């Protein structure tokens, strides 16, 4: 999955931050999802409660933990709401620590052991 809309506070029509049953603020993030068959992708808006997802930026690959869907119907309208326990960035090769020769079991410069 990739982030297509960075996390932002989920707000009521009056502009107040929405909160879950425990009083935690809710955050909404737009994610692109490729369908299992074919080349079609969808954007889903995933809600998490608690602290704002950190390090999740537009275009970044993300890991979603505890994703679930809830089908709803209100006043003749229907839809699916998506929730998750967490959304975290997937580490990239440039953000992973590089292996030094000593960490990889090799010798450092000029080192006779």
CSV table of C-alpha atoms in Angstrom, one decimal, residues 2-106:
chain,number,residue,atom,x,y,z
A,2,UNK,CA,1.1,3.6,-0.6
A,3,UNK,CA,0.1,6.8,1.1
A,4,UNK,CA,-1.7,9.1,-1.4
A,5,UNK,CA,-3.1,11.6,1.2
A,6,UNK,CA,-1.0,12.2,4.3
A,7,UNK,CA,-2.6,11.7,7.7
A,8,UNK,CA,-4.9,14.6,8.9
A,9,UNK,CA,-7.2,15.0,11.8
A,10,UNK,CA,-10.7,13.6,11.2
A,11,UNK,CA,-13.1,16.5,11.9
A,12,UNK,CA,-16.9,16.9,12.4
A,13,UNK,CA,-18.9,19.2,10.1
A,14,UNK,CA,-18.4,21.9,12.8
A,15,UNK,CA,-14.6,21.6,12.6
A,16,UNK,CA,-14.1,19.7,15.9
A,17,UNK,CA,-11.6,16.8,16.0
A,18,UNK,CA,-13.5,13.5,16.0
A,19,UNK,CA,-12.7,11.1,18.9
A,20,UNK,CA,-13.3,7.4,19.5
A,21,UNK,CA,-15.2,6.0,22.4
A,22,UNK,CA,-12.2,6.3,24.7
A,23,UNK,CA,-11.7,10.0,23.8
A,24,UNK,CA,-8.7,9.5,21.5
A,25,UNK,CA,-8.4,11.8,18.5
A,26,UNK,CA,-8.9,10.1,15.1
A,27,UNK,CA,-6.6,10.5,12.1
A,28,UNK,CA,-7.5,9.7,8.4
A,29,UNK,CA,-5.1,8.7,5.7
A,30,UNK,CA,-5.7,8.0,2.0
A,31,UNK,CA,-4.0,4.8,0.8
A,32,UNK,CA,-3.8,3.3,-2.6
A,33,UNK,CA,-4.6,-0.4,-2.8
A,34,UNK,CA,-4.1,-2.6,-5.9
A,35,UNK,CA,-6.8,-5.1,-6.5
A,36,UNK,CA,-5.9,-8.8,-6.5
A,37,UNK,CA,-6.6,-9.3,-10.1
A,38,UNK,CA,-5.8,-6.9,-12.9
A,39,UNK,CA,-4.3,-3.4,-12.9
A,40,UNK,CA,-7.0,-1.5,-11.1
A,41,UNK,CA,-6.3,0.4,-7.9
A,42,UNK,CA,-8.6,2.0,-5.4
A,43,UNK,CA,-8.0,4.7,-2.8
A,44,UNK,CA,-9.3,3.8,0.7
A,45,UNK,CA,-9.5,6.3,3.6
A,46,UNK,CA,-8.2,4.5,6.7
A,47,UNK,CA,-8.9,5.8,10.2
A,48,UNK,CA,-6.6,5.3,13.2
A,49,UNK,CA,-7.2,6.4,16.8
A,50,UNK,CA,-4.6,7.9,19.1
A,51,UNK,CA,-1.5,9.7,18.1
A,52,UNK,CA,-1.0,10.9,14.5
A,53,UNK,CA,0.8,8.3,12.3
A,54,UNK,CA,4.4,9.4,12.3
A,55,UNK,CA,6.7,9.5,9.2
A,56,UNK,CA,3.8,8.7,6.8
A,57,UNK,CA,4.1,11.0,3.8
A,58,UNK,CA,2.5,11.1,0.3
A,59,UNK,CA,4.0,8.6,-2.1
A,60,UNK,CA,5.6,6.4,0.7
A,61,UNK,CA,5.0,2.7,1.0
A,62,UNK,CA,3.2,2.0,4.3
A,63,UNK,CA,2.5,-1.0,6.5
A,64,UNK,CA,-1.1,-1.2,7.9
A,65,UNK,CA,-1.6,-3.2,11.1
A,66,UNK,CA,-5.0,-4.6,12.1
A,67,UNK,CA,-7.0,-3.3,9.1
A,68,UNK,CA,-10.7,-4.0,9.1
A,69,UNK,CA,-13.7,-2.9,7.1
A,70,UNK,CA,-17.2,-2.0,8.3
A,71,UNK,CA,-20.1,-1.9,5.8
A,72,UNK,CA,-22.7,0.8,6.6
A,73,UNK,CA,-26.0,2.1,5.4
A,74,UNK,CA,-27.6,5.4,6.5
A,75,UNK,CA,-30.6,7.2,5.0
A,76,UNK,CA,-30.3,5.3,1.7
A,77,UNK,CA,-26.6,5.8,1.4
A,78,UNK,CA,-24.1,2.9,1.7
A,79,UNK,CA,-20.4,2.6,2.0
A,80,UNK,CA,-17.4,1.0,3.7
A,81,UNK,CA,-15.4,2.6,6.5
A,82,UNK,CA,-11.8,1.3,7.0
A,83,UNK,CA,-10.0,1.3,10.3
A,84,UNK,CA,-6.6,0.1,11.4
A,85,UNK,CA,-4.7,-0.2,14.6
A,86,UNK,CA,-1.6,1.6,13.1
A,87,UNK,CA,-0.2,2.9,9.8
A,88,UNK,CA,3.6,3.0,9.7
A,89,UNK,CA,6.1,3.8,6.9
A,90,UNK,CA,8.0,0.9,5.4
A,91,UNK,CA,11.8,1.5,5.8
A,92,UNK,CA,13.5,2.3,2.6
A,93,UNK,CA,17.0,1.2,1.7
A,94,UNK,CA,18.3,4.7,2.3
A,95,UNK,CA,16.8,4.8,5.8
A,96,UNK,CA,18.1,1.4,6.8
A,97,UNK,CA,21.4,1.4,8.8
A,98,UNK,CA,24.3,0.5,6.6
A,99,UNK,CA,26.5,-2.4,7.6
A,100,UNK,CA,30.0,-1.4,8.5
A,101,UNK,CA,32.8,-3.9,7.8
A,102,UNK,CA,33.2,-4.6,11.5
A,103,UNK,CA,29.4,-5.1,12.0
A,104,UNK,CA,29.4,-7.6,9.0
A,105,UNK,CA,32.3,-9.6,10.5
A,106,UNK,CA,35.0,-8.1,8.4
